[in-house]
mmCIF file of C-alpha atoms in Angstrom:
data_model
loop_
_atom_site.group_PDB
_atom_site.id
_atom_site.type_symbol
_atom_site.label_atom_id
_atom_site.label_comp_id
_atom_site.label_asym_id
_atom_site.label_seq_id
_atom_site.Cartn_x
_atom_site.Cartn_y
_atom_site.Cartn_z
ATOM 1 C CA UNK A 1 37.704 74.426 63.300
ATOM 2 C CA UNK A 2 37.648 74.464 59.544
ATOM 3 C CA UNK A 3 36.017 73.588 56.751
ATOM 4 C CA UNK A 4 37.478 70.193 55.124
ATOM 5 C CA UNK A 5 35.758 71.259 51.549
ATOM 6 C CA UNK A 6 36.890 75.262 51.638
ATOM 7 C CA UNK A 7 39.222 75.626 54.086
ATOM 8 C CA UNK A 8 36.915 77.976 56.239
ATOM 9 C CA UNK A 9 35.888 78.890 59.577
ATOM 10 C CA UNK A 10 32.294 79.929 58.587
ATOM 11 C CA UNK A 11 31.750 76.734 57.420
ATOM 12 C CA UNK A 12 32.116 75.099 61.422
ATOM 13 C CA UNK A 13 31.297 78.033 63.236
ATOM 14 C CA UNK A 14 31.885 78.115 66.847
ATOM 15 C CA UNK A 15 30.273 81.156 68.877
ATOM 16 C CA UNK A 16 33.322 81.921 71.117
ATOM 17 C CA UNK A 17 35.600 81.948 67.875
ATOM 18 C CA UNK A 18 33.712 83.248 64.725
ATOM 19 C CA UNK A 19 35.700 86.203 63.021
ATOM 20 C CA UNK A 20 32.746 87.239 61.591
ATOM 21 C CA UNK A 21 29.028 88.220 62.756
ATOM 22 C CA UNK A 22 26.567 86.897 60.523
ATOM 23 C CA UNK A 23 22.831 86.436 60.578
ATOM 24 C CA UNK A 24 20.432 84.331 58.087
ATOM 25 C CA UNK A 25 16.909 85.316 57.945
ATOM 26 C CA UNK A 26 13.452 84.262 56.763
ATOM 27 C CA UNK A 27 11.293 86.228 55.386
ATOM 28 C CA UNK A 28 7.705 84.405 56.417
ATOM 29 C CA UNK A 29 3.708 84.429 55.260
ATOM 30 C CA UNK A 30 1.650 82.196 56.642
ATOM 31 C CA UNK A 31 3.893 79.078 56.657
ATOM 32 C CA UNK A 32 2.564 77.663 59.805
ATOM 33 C CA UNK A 33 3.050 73.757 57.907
ATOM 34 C CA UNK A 34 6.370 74.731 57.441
ATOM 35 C CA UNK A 35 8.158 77.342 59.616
ATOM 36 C CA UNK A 36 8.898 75.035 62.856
ATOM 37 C CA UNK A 37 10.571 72.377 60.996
ATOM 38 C CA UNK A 38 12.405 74.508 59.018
ATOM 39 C CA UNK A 39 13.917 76.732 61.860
ATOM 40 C CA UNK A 40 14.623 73.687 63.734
ATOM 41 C CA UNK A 41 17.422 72.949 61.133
ATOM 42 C CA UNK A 42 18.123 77.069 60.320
ATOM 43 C CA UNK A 43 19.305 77.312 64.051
ATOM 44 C CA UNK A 44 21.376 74.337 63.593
ATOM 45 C CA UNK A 45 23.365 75.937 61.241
ATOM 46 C CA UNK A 46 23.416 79.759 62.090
ATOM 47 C CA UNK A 47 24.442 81.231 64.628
ATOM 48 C CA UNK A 48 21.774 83.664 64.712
ATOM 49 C CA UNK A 49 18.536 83.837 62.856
ATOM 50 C CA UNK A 50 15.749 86.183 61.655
ATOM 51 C CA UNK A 51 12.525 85.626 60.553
ATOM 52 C CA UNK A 52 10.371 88.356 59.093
ATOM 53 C CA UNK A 53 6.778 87.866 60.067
ATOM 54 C CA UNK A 54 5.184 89.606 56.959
ATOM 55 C CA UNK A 55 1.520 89.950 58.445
ATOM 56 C CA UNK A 56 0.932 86.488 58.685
ATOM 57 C CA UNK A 57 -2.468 85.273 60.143
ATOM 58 C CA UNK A 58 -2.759 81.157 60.036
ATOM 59 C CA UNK A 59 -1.132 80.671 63.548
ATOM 60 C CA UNK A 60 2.581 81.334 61.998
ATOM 61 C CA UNK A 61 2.892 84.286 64.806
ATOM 62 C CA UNK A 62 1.913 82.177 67.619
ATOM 63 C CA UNK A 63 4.541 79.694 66.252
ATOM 64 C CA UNK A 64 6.864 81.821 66.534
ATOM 65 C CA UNK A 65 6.237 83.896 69.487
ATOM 66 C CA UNK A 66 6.649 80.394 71.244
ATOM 67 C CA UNK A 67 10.056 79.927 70.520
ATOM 68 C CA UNK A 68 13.034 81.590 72.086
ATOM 69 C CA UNK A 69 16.161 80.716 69.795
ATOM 70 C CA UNK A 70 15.336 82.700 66.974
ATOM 71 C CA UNK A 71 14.471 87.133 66.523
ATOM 72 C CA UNK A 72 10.919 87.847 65.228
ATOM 73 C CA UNK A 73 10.425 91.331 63.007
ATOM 74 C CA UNK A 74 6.590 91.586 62.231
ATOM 75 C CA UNK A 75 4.929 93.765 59.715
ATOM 76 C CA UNK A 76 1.378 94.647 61.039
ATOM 77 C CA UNK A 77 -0.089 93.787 57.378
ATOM 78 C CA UNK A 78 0.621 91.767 54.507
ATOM 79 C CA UNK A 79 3.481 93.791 52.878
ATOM 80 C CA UNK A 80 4.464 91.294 50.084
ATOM 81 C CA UNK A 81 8.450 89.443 50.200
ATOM 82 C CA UNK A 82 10.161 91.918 49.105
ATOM 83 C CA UNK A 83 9.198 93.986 52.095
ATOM 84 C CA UNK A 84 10.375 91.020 54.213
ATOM 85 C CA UNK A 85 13.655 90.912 52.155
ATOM 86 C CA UNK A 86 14.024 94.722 52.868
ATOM 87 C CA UNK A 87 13.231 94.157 56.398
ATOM 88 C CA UNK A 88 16.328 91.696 56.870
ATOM 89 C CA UNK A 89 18.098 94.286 54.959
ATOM 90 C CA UNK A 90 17.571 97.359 57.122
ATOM 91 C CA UNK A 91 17.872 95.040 60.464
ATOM 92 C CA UNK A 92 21.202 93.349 59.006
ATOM 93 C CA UNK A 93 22.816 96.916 58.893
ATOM 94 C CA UNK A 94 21.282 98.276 62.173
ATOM 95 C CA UNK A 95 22.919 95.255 64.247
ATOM 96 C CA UNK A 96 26.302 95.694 62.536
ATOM 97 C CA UNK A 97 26.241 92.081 61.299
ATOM 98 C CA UNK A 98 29.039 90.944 58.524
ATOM 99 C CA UNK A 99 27.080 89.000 56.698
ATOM 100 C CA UNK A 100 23.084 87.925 55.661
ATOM 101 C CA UNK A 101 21.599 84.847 54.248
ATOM 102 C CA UNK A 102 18.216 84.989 53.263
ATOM 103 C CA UNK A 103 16.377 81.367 52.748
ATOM 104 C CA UNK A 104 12.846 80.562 52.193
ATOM 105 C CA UNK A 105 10.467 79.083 54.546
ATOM 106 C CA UNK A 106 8.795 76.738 52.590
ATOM 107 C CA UNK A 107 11.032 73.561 52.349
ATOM 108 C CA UNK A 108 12.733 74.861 48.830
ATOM 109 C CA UNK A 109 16.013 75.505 50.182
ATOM 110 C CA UNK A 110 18.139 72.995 52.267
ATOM 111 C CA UNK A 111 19.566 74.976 55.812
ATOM 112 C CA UNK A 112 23.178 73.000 55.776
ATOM 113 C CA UNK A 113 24.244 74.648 52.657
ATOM 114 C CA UNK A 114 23.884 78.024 55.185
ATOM 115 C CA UNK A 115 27.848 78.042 56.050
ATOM 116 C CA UNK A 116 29.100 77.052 52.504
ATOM 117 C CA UNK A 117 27.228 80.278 50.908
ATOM 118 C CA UNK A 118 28.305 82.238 53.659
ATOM 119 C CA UNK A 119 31.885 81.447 53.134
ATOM 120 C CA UNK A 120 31.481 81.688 49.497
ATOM 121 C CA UNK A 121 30.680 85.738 50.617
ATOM 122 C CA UNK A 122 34.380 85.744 51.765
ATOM 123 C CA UNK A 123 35.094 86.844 48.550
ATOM 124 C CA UNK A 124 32.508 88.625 46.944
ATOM 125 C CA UNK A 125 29.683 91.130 47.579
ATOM 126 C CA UNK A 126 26.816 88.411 46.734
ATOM 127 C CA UNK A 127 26.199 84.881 46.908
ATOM 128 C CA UNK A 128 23.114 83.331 44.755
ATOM 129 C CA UNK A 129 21.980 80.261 44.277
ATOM 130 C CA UNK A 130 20.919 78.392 41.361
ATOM 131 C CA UNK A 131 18.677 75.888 40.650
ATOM 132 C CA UNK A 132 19.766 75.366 36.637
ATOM 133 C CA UNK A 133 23.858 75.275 37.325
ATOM 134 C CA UNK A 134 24.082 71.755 37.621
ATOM 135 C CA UNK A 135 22.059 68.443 38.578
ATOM 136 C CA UNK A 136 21.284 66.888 41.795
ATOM 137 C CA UNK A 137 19.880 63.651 42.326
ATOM 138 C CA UNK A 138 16.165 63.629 43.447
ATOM 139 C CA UNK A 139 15.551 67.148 41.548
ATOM 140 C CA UNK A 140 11.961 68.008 41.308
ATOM 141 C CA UNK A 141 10.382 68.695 38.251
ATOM 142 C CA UNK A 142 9.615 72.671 38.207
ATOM 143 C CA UNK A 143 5.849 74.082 37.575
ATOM 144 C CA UNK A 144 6.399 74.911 33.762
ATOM 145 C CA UNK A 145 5.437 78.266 33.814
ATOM 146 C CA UNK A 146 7.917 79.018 36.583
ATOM 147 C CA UNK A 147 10.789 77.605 34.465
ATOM 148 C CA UNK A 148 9.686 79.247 31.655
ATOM 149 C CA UNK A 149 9.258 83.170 32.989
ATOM 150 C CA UNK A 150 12.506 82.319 34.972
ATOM 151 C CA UNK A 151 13.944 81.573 32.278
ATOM 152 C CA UNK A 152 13.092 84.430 30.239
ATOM 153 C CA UNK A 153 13.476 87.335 33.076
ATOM 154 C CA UNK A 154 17.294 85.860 33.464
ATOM 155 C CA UNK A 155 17.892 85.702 29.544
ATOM 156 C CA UNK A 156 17.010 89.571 29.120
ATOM 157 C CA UNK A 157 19.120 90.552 32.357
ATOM 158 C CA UNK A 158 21.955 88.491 30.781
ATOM 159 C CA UNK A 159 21.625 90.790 27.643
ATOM 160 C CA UNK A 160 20.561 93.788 29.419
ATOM 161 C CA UNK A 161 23.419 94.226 32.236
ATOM 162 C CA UNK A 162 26.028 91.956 30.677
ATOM 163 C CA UNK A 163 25.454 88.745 33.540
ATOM 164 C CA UNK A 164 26.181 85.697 32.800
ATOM 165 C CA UNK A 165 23.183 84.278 35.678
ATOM 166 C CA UNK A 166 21.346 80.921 35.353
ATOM 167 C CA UNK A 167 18.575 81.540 37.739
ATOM 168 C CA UNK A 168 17.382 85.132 38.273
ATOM 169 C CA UNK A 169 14.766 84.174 41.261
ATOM 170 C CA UNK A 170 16.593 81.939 43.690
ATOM 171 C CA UNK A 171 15.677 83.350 47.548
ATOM 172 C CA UNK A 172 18.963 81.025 48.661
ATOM 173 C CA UNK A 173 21.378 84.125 48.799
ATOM 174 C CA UNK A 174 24.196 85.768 50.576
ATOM 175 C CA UNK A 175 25.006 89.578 50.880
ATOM 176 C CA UNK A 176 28.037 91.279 52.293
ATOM 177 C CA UNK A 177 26.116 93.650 54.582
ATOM 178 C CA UNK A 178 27.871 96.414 54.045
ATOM 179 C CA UNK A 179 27.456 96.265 50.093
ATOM 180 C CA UNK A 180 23.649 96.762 51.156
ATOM 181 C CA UNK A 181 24.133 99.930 51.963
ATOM 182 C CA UNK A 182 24.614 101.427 48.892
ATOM 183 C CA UNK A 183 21.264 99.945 47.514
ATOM 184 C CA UNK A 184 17.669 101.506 47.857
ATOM 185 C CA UNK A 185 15.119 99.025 47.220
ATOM 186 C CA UNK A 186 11.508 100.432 46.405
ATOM 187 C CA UNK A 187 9.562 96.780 45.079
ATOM 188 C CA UNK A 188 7.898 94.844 47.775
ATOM 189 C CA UNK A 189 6.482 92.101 46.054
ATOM 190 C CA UNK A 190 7.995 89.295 43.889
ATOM 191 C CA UNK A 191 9.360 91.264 41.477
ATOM 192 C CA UNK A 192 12.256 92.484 43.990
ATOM 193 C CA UNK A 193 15.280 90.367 42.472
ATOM 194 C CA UNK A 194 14.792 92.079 39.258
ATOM 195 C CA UNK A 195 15.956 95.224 41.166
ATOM 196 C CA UNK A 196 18.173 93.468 43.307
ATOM 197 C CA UNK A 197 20.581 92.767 39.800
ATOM 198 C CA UNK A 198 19.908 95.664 38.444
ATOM 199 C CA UNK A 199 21.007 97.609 41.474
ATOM 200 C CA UNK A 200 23.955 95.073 42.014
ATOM 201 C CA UNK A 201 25.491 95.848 38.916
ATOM 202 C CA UNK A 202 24.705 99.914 38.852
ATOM 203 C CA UNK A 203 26.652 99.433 42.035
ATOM 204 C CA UNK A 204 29.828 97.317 40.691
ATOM 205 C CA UNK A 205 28.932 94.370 43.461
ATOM 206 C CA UNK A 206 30.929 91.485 42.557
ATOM 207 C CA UNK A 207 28.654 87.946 42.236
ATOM 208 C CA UNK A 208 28.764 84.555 41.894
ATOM 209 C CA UNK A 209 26.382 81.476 41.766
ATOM 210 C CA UNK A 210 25.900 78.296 44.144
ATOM 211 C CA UNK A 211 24.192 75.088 43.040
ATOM 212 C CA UNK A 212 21.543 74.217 45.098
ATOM 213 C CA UNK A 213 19.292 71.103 44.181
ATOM 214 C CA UNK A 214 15.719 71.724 42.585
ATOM 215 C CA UNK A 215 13.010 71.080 45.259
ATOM 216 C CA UNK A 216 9.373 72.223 44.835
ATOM 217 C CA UNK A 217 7.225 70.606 47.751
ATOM 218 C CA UNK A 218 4.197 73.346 47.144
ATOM 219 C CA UNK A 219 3.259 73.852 43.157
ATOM 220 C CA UNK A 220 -0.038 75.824 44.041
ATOM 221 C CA UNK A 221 1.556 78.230 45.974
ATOM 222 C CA UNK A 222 0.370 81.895 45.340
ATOM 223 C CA UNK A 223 1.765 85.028 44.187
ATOM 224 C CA UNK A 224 -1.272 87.064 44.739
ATOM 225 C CA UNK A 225 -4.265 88.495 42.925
ATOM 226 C CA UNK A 226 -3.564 89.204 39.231
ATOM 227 C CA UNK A 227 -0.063 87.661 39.370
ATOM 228 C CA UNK A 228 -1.443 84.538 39.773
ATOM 229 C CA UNK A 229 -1.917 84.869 35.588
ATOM 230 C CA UNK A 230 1.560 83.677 34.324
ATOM 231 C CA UNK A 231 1.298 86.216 31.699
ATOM 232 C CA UNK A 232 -0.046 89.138 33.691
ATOM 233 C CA UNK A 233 3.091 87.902 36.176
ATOM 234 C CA UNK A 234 5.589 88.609 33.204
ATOM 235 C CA UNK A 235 4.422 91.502 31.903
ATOM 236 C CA UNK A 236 4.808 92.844 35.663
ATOM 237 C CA UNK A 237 8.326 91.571 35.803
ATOM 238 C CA UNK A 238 9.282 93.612 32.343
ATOM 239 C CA UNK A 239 7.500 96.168 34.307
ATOM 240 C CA UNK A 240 9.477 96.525 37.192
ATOM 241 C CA UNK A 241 12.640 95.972 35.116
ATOM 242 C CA UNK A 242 12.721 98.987 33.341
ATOM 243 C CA UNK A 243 11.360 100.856 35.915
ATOM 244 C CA UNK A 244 14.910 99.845 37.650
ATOM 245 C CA UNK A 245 17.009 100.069 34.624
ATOM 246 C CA UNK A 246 15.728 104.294 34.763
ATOM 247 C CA UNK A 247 16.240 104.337 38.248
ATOM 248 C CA UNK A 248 19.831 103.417 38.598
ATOM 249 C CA UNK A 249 20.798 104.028 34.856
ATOM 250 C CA UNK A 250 24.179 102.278 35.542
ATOM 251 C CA UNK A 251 27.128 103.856 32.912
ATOM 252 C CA UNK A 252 29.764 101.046 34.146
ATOM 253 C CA UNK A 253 30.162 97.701 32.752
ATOM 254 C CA UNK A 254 28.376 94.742 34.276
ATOM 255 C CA UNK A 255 30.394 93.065 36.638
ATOM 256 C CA UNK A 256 30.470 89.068 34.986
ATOM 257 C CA UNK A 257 29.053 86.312 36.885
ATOM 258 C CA UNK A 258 31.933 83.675 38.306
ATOM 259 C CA UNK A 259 31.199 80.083 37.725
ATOM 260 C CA UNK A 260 31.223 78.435 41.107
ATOM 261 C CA UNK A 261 33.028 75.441 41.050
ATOM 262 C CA UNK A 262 32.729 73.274 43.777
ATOM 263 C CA UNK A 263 35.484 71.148 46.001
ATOM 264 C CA UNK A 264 35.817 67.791 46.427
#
């Protein structure tokens, strides 16, 4: 059964007739408000699904020990979401899956655009999604200095590895699992997209963006200790960027973002 929009079978997957193994995981910290109802409509639309227990110790664990339609890693101790990004990563290539989606777990992201981003993947190495391509009706406001450091961290990737990105720090992604494998990801915390591009484009992965509507249902959320302090938080993301940058010291071109334009 296909898609009507793109034509796919990812996008009306069937277990007895999917082509392709693919997985879509959460990485998780103390969501316990959030993480049932959310995997109630993840399973709807994956096949499988992964949730990365990152330490969590407000009853999250017990939530999820209790249910039996989803896989559980757990780090012992707080490890930060990168580490629970790097997680998926590792357990995406051990189990041979085709593809990943990674989606947050605190009501940002909306599960029924799973399929469309994994079909997107069809064609490219990643799938990202953007919050600033286009407009949806109902869009939340962002916290200002959110849009702002966004904002700035995507402008100086633009110039820096020749992208052509809107939104630098979307979790709504998909990966081509075995383009993973050429990628060694050393930042645990927040700051791990900034490595993620850098090490995309040292690699030659091919990439395009997906809209996805502008939802914020937590503004106070946390990004621990000092980082907290919006500028402390930026200076942290320059940071990590040029520690990447002299990591992977890519000598090809950038590989130039693809405007996703949508069907129907």
């Amino acid at each position: 059964m296909s898609c009507d929009s793109c034509g796919s079978n990812l996008c009306n997957p069937r277990k007895d007739d999917m082509k392709y193994r693919w997985l879509t995981a959460l990485p998780v910290y103390n969501e316990v408000r959030y993480v049932d109802a959310v995997l109630d409509e993840v399973t709807e639309y994956s096949p499988e699904v992964l949730v990365v227990d990152d330490g969590s110790t407000d009853g999250t664990s017990e939530l999820l020990a209790a249910r039996h339609d989803i896989q559980v890693e757990r780090h012992a101790t707080n490890r930060g979401y990168g580490a629970g990004l790097i997680t998926a990563f590792d357990f995406a290539a051990r189990h041979d899956y085709d593809y990943l989606v990674t989606i947050d777990c605190d009501g940002q992201h909306e599960p029924q655009r799973i399929p469309e981003f994994v079909a997107a993947c069809e064609a490219v190495d990643l799938v990202s999604g953007s919050r600033y391509l286009r407009r949806f009706a109902g869009d939340n406001r962002p916290p200002a200095d959110r849009q702002r450091i966004n904002r700035q961290i995507t402008d100086v990737l633009n110039r820096r590895l020749g992208l052509r990105l809107t939104d630098a720090f979307c979790g709504f992604k998909a990966y081509r699992v075995a383009a993973l494998r050429d990628l060694e990801f050393t930042e645990t915390g927040y700051a791990m997209p900034i490595e993620l591009w850098v090490q995309a484009v040292a690699a030659g992965l091919t990439m395009i963006e997906l809209p996805v509507p502008l939802i914020y249902l937590d503004e106070s959320r946390s990004f621990g200790g000092e980082l907290d302090n919006a500028a402390t938080r930026l200076s942290h993301y320059y940071d990590v960027l040029e520690r990447s940058l002299e990591a992977v010291n890519p000598r090809r071109p950038a590989m130039a973002m693809r405007e996703f334009v949508a069907v129907g």
